[in-house]
Amino acid sequence: MALLDANEVADLLEEIGDRLELTGESPFKVRAYRNAADLLRELNEPLAELVASRRLMKFPGIGEAIAEKISSLHKKGTHPTLERLREEVPDGLLDVFRIPGLGPKKVLQLRDTLGIEDLDALERAAQSDKLVTLKGFTAKMQAKVLESIGFVRASAKRILLIEADFLARERIHQLKADPGCLRSEVTGETRRRCETVGETAVLAEFDPGAKLPADDGRARVAACAPGQFGTKMLFETGAPDFVEAMMRHAEKQGAKLTPEGLTLKSGPAETPTEERVFMALGVPFVPPELREDAGALEQALNGSLPDLIVEKDVKGILHSHTTYSDGQASLEAMCEAVRALGLGYYGVCDHSQSASYAGGLKEDKIKAQHAEAEKLNAAYEKKGVAFRVFKGIESDIREDGSLDYPDEVLKRFDFVVASVHSRFDLDEKTQTSRVAKAAQNPFTTILGHMTGRLLLRRTGYKLDIARVLEACAANGVAVEINAHPVRLDLDWRWHTRARELGCLLSINPDAHTIPELEHYRYGVAVARKGGVTAKDNLTSLDAGELAKHFSARKART
DNA sequence: GCCGTTTTCGGCCCGACTGTTTTCAGTCG
């Protein structure tokens, strides 16, 4: 058994936590496992070293029991406690637990009274009106459960892009050590940067006669012979509609495009790379992110492919949290981490006062944070460091659409990200008016994670997105592309519409830790899918241009 | 399960919302 890394161990700790909760264990014990899992994910040194040097217990939140479990999970891939819990708590019950509105108590109640241990049983019970017979269940909840089952079922078959990246990287790492493997690259939805991935896949070119690697059950390896890499890459990357369009285009030219190779009228073409396939067919290279359907090929052929944003176009970080609210690193540490990424500014953006669960900022903390920000700016200037801290806030949008502070407090910020964190259950019309009203507020600079979706966990609230985009455009409010891998919200399918309406977008990581700052790259990935160019993105402005943008916005208030 | 001590137990983030709850438990962010 290969040694498990920190992320894999974190997943297993999470699993222990979930299963423990479904045995009715103390919520605090459950939280201890989840906290330990979170901590492992933010580690910035290899887990192997921590285990070897027995330093795990140095971390707050990891005691003797969890340290022992981490060691065992790391070395053996399992632990007796996990094995016992897997016997005790059926997998199906974990699926039931994922239905929004069903917490541990209700899941156990369903099992104990109706014998429900999986989604199928839950669906049957809901369809035959059994849930409403239970204490604490209503017709409304039953309907909501039925509505969610399909979403949870579909989610179970997919993983987040960031997880697929991890699996693919690991597989490629293994393949590099394989002497028969000449080269390997990620393909499929992962290469197209889809926000969730059904199948993680890698293409590997092997020496003829080389022994092919065994399946690891996590990332599929497609093997090809030398010379086929270019065409095989195209077919493995998909999407099917795009590939079909390419085949038809080839046919029109009297050529034949198959996974095994490209044959032109003049004979077989050498296609060692995908670029050569495009070239041989006279098609400008289509970035994988755009290959969702035939439309991208049309754009390529008529020369209208967008000049997609790249990671280097992002010049700084806006919307990210610190220890002033629910972030894990201090303001200064975040600034230094952003500088280390080669970026030019940090727009601190902690939660506002209503977000008490997240330690939202009361006025005294705002003052303290602003004093520290100004001190940092003065110190950077004195040292001749080209770096700037902007004073922002992530203001809750209250139920009536107003922001979370009076105007005289709001005007002290350089910028305001307005986001919904409560009352997800409003009907579409009410929710739309609420969010649109926030967009009309002259203090709002950016509209944060517009739909509130959490990928594979929760659909967004009901919202007329087009109407909200119109409100943003009319008021010069930038629309966030929240780059957190679990959000990626606004969805890339709306980016074109947003740009057509005249909205500026803003790629923001919403980081709560130092490693999460780099999530802005996921924002760039989906922005590319959405056809976004550098000039469409607020954070492509440098610090000076951004300061001007903020001043211009504030002049409206 | 972790932690801190006024140290070996008792608290652990907390406020809002929902429902059938007539005073609170469950869920969520």
PDB file of C-alpha atoms in Angstrom, chain A residues 57-176:
ATOM      1  CA  MET A  57       0.506  16.642  18.246  1.00  0.00           C
ATOM      2  CA  LYS A  58       2.232  20.014  18.034  1.00  0.00           C
ATOM      3  CA  PHE A  59      -0.742  21.245  16.025  1.00  0.00           C
ATOM      4  CA  PRO A  60      -3.655  22.610  18.013  1.00  0.00           C
ATOM      5  CA  GLY A  61      -6.622  20.299  17.529  1.00  0.00           C
ATOM      6  CA  ILE A  62      -4.577  17.143  17.108  1.00  0.00           C
ATOM      7  CA  GLY A  63      -4.196  15.102  20.271  1.00  0.00           C
ATOM      8  CA  GLU A  64      -3.040  11.615  21.000  1.00  0.00           C
ATOM      9  CA  ALA A  65      -6.021   9.781  19.520  1.00  0.00           C
ATOM     10  CA  ILE A  66      -6.164  11.638  16.218  1.00  0.00           C
ATOM     11  CA  ALA A  67      -2.368  11.657  15.841  1.00  0.00           C
ATOM     12  CA  GLU A  68      -2.393   7.882  16.134  1.00  0.00           C
ATOM     13  CA  LYS A  69      -5.163   7.619  13.547  1.00  0.00           C
ATOM     14  CA  ILE A  70      -3.373   9.941  11.133  1.00  0.00           C
ATOM     15  CA  SER A  71      -0.201   7.854  11.408  1.00  0.00           C
ATOM     16  CA  SER A  72      -2.074   4.659  10.765  1.00  0.00           C
ATOM     17  CA  LEU A  73      -4.088   6.124   7.866  1.00  0.00           C
ATOM     18  CA  HIS A  74      -0.919   7.542   6.363  1.00  0.00           C
ATOM     19  CA  LYS A  75       1.059   4.294   6.617  1.00  0.00           C
ATOM     20  CA  LYS A  76      -1.615   1.639   6.100  1.00  0.00           C
ATOM     21  CA  GLY A  77      -4.424   3.489   4.366  1.00  0.00           C
ATOM     22  CA  THR A  78      -6.887   2.540   7.066  1.00  0.00           C
ATOM     23  CA  HIS A  79      -7.513   2.292  10.797  1.00  0.00           C
ATOM     24  CA  PRO A  80      -9.547  -0.172  12.924  1.00  0.00           C
ATOM     25  CA  THR A  81     -11.915   2.648  13.935  1.00  0.00           C
ATOM     26  CA  LEU A  82     -12.628   3.425  10.274  1.00  0.00           C
ATOM     27  CA  GLU A  83     -13.123  -0.257   9.487  1.00  0.00           C
ATOM     28  CA  ARG A  84     -15.517  -0.643  12.390  1.00  0.00           C
ATOM     29  CA  LEU A  85     -17.490   2.428  11.308  1.00  0.00           C
ATOM     30  CA  ARG A  86     -17.706   1.147   7.748  1.00  0.00           C
ATOM     31  CA  GLU A  87     -19.324  -2.025   9.120  1.00  0.00           C
ATOM     32  CA  GLU A  88     -21.598  -0.102  11.408  1.00  0.00           C
ATOM     33  CA  VAL A  89     -22.804   2.704   9.117  1.00  0.00           C
ATOM     34  CA  PRO A  90     -23.932   1.647   5.631  1.00  0.00           C
ATOM     35  CA  ASP A  91     -22.624   3.679   2.684  1.00  0.00           C
ATOM     36  CA  GLY A  92     -26.194   4.407   1.615  1.00  0.00           C
ATOM     37  CA  LEU A  93     -26.843   6.210   4.870  1.00  0.00           C
ATOM     38  CA  LEU A  94     -24.019   8.615   4.033  1.00  0.00           C
ATOM     39  CA  ASP A  95     -25.830   9.434   0.783  1.00  0.00           C
ATOM     40  CA  VAL A  96     -29.037  10.113   2.703  1.00  0.00           C
ATOM     41  CA  PHE A  97     -27.025  12.382   4.996  1.00  0.00           C
ATOM     42  CA  ARG A  98     -26.093  14.499   1.981  1.00  0.00           C
ATOM     43  CA  ILE A  99     -29.677  15.557   1.354  1.00  0.00           C
ATOM     44  CA  PRO A 100     -30.005  19.208   2.439  1.00  0.00           C
ATOM     45  CA  GLY A 101     -32.254  19.514   5.440  1.00  0.00           C
ATOM     46  CA  LEU A 102     -31.439  16.042   6.706  1.00  0.00           C
ATOM     47  CA  GLY A 103     -28.992  16.307   9.568  1.00  0.00           C
ATOM     48  CA  PRO A 104     -27.737  13.441  11.712  1.00  0.00           C
ATOM     49  CA  LYS A 105     -30.815  13.347  13.931  1.00  0.00           C
ATOM     50  CA  LYS A 106     -33.255  13.138  11.069  1.00  0.00           C
ATOM     51  CA  VAL A 107     -31.188  10.549   9.196  1.00  0.00           C
ATOM     52  CA  LEU A 108     -31.128   8.338  12.291  1.00  0.00           C
ATOM     53  CA  GLN A 109     -34.850   8.903  12.806  1.00  0.00           C
ATOM     54  CA  LEU A 110     -35.500   7.790   9.213  1.00  0.00           C
ATOM     55  CA  ARG A 111     -33.428   4.677   9.718  1.00  0.00           C
ATOM     56  CA  ASP A 112     -34.934   3.769  13.093  1.00  0.00           C
ATOM     57  CA  THR A 113     -38.569   4.350  12.183  1.00  0.00           C
ATOM     58  CA  LEU A 114     -38.741   3.507   8.457  1.00  0.00           C
ATOM     59  CA  GLY A 115     -35.630   1.391   8.026  1.00  0.00           C
ATOM     60  CA  ILE A 116     -34.272   3.801   5.397  1.00  0.00           C
ATOM     61  CA  GLU A 117     -30.602   3.098   4.697  1.00  0.00           C
ATOM     62  CA  ASP A 118     -30.125   4.432   1.155  1.00  0.00           C
ATOM     63  CA  LEU A 119     -31.433   6.924  -1.399  1.00  0.00           C
ATOM     64  CA  ASP A 120     -33.686   4.368  -3.122  1.00  0.00           C
ATOM     65  CA  ALA A 121     -35.490   3.589   0.115  1.00  0.00           C
ATOM     66  CA  LEU A 122     -35.725   7.291   0.899  1.00  0.00           C
ATOM     67  CA  GLU A 123     -37.208   7.999  -2.520  1.00  0.00           C
ATOM     68  CA  ARG A 124     -39.804   5.236  -2.180  1.00  0.00           C
ATOM     69  CA  ALA A 125     -40.764   6.471   1.287  1.00  0.00           C
ATOM     70  CA  ALA A 126     -41.119  10.058   0.107  1.00  0.00           C
ATOM     71  CA  GLN A 127     -43.111   9.061  -2.979  1.00  0.00           C
ATOM     72  CA  SER A 128     -45.554   7.058  -0.872  1.00  0.00           C
ATOM     73  CA  ASP A 129     -45.997   9.909   1.612  1.00  0.00           C
ATOM     74  CA  LYS A 130     -44.317   8.037   4.451  1.00  0.00           C
ATOM     75  CA  LEU A 131     -42.041  10.876   5.546  1.00  0.00           C
ATOM     76  CA  VAL A 132     -44.909  13.142   6.567  1.00  0.00           C
ATOM     77  CA  THR A 133     -46.056  10.518   9.048  1.00  0.00           C
ATOM     78  CA  LEU A 134     -42.871  11.170  11.045  1.00  0.00           C
ATOM     79  CA  LYS A 135     -42.651  13.655  13.879  1.00  0.00           C
ATOM     80  CA  GLY A 136     -40.875  16.791  12.708  1.00  0.00           C
ATOM     81  CA  PHE A 137     -41.390  16.149   8.975  1.00  0.00           C
ATOM     82  CA  THR A 138     -43.726  18.210   6.831  1.00  0.00           C
ATOM     83  CA  ALA A 139     -45.083  17.922   3.314  1.00  0.00           C
ATOM     84  CA  LYS A 140     -42.806  20.782   2.324  1.00  0.00           C
ATOM     85  CA  MET A 141     -39.737  18.958   3.612  1.00  0.00           C
ATOM     86  CA  GLN A 142     -40.805  15.746   1.920  1.00  0.00           C
ATOM     87  CA  ALA A 143     -41.108  17.553  -1.393  1.00  0.00           C
ATOM     88  CA  LYS A 144     -37.698  19.131  -0.881  1.00  0.00           C
ATOM     89  CA  VAL A 145     -36.168  15.729  -0.160  1.00  0.00           C
ATOM     90  CA  LEU A 146     -37.604  14.318  -3.387  1.00  0.00           C
ATOM     91  CA  GLU A 147     -36.257  17.301  -5.280  1.00  0.00           C
ATOM     92  CA  SER A 148     -32.768  16.811  -3.839  1.00  0.00           C
ATOM     93  CA  ILE A 149     -32.421  13.074  -4.416  1.00  0.00           C
ATOM     94  CA  GLY A 150     -31.630  13.438  -8.106  1.00  0.00           C
ATOM     95  CA  PHE A 151     -29.011  16.086  -7.393  1.00  0.00           C
ATOM     96  CA  VAL A 152     -27.324  13.962  -4.726  1.00  0.00           C
ATOM     97  CA  ARG A 153     -27.390  10.872  -6.966  1.00  0.00           C
ATOM     98  CA  ALA A 154     -25.790  12.764  -9.837  1.00  0.00           C
ATOM     99  CA  SER A 155     -23.255  14.384  -7.502  1.00  0.00           C
ATOM    100  CA  ALA A 156     -22.132  11.024  -6.175  1.00  0.00           C
ATOM    101  CA  LYS A 157     -20.783  10.167  -9.621  1.00  0.00           C
ATOM    102  CA  ARG A 158     -18.656  13.266 -10.014  1.00  0.00           C
ATOM    103  CA  ILE A 159     -15.753  14.985  -8.253  1.00  0.00           C
ATOM    104  CA  LEU A 160     -14.550  18.567  -8.091  1.00  0.00           C
ATOM    105  CA  LEU A 161     -12.079  19.737 -10.716  1.00  0.00           C
ATOM    106  CA  ILE A 162      -9.439  20.326  -8.048  1.00  0.00           C
ATOM    107  CA  GLU A 163      -9.743  16.700  -6.949  1.00  0.00           C
ATOM    108  CA  ALA A 164      -9.512  15.471 -10.529  1.00  0.00           C
ATOM    109  CA  ASP A 165      -6.385  17.597 -10.960  1.00  0.00           C
ATOM    110  CA  PHE A 166      -4.889  15.886  -7.974  1.00  0.00           C
ATOM    111  CA  LEU A 167      -5.705  12.369  -9.222  1.00  0.00           C
ATOM    112  CA  ALA A 168      -4.461  13.127 -12.715  1.00  0.00           C
ATOM    113  CA  ARG A 169      -1.212  14.639 -11.453  1.00  0.00           C
ATOM    114  CA  GLU A 170      -0.590  11.618  -9.295  1.00  0.00           C
ATOM    115  CA  ARG A 171      -1.227   9.243 -12.197  1.00  0.00           C
ATOM    116  CA  ILE A 172       1.103  11.178 -14.455  1.00  0.00           C
ATOM    117  CA  HIS A 173       3.722  11.117 -11.724  1.00  0.00           C
ATOM    118  CA  GLN A 174       3.475   7.305 -11.643  1.00  0.00           C
ATOM    119  CA  LEU A 175       3.634   7.090 -15.421  1.00  0.00           C
ATOM    120  CA  LYS A 176       6.798   9.174 -15.487  1.00  0.00           C
TER     121      LYS A 176
END
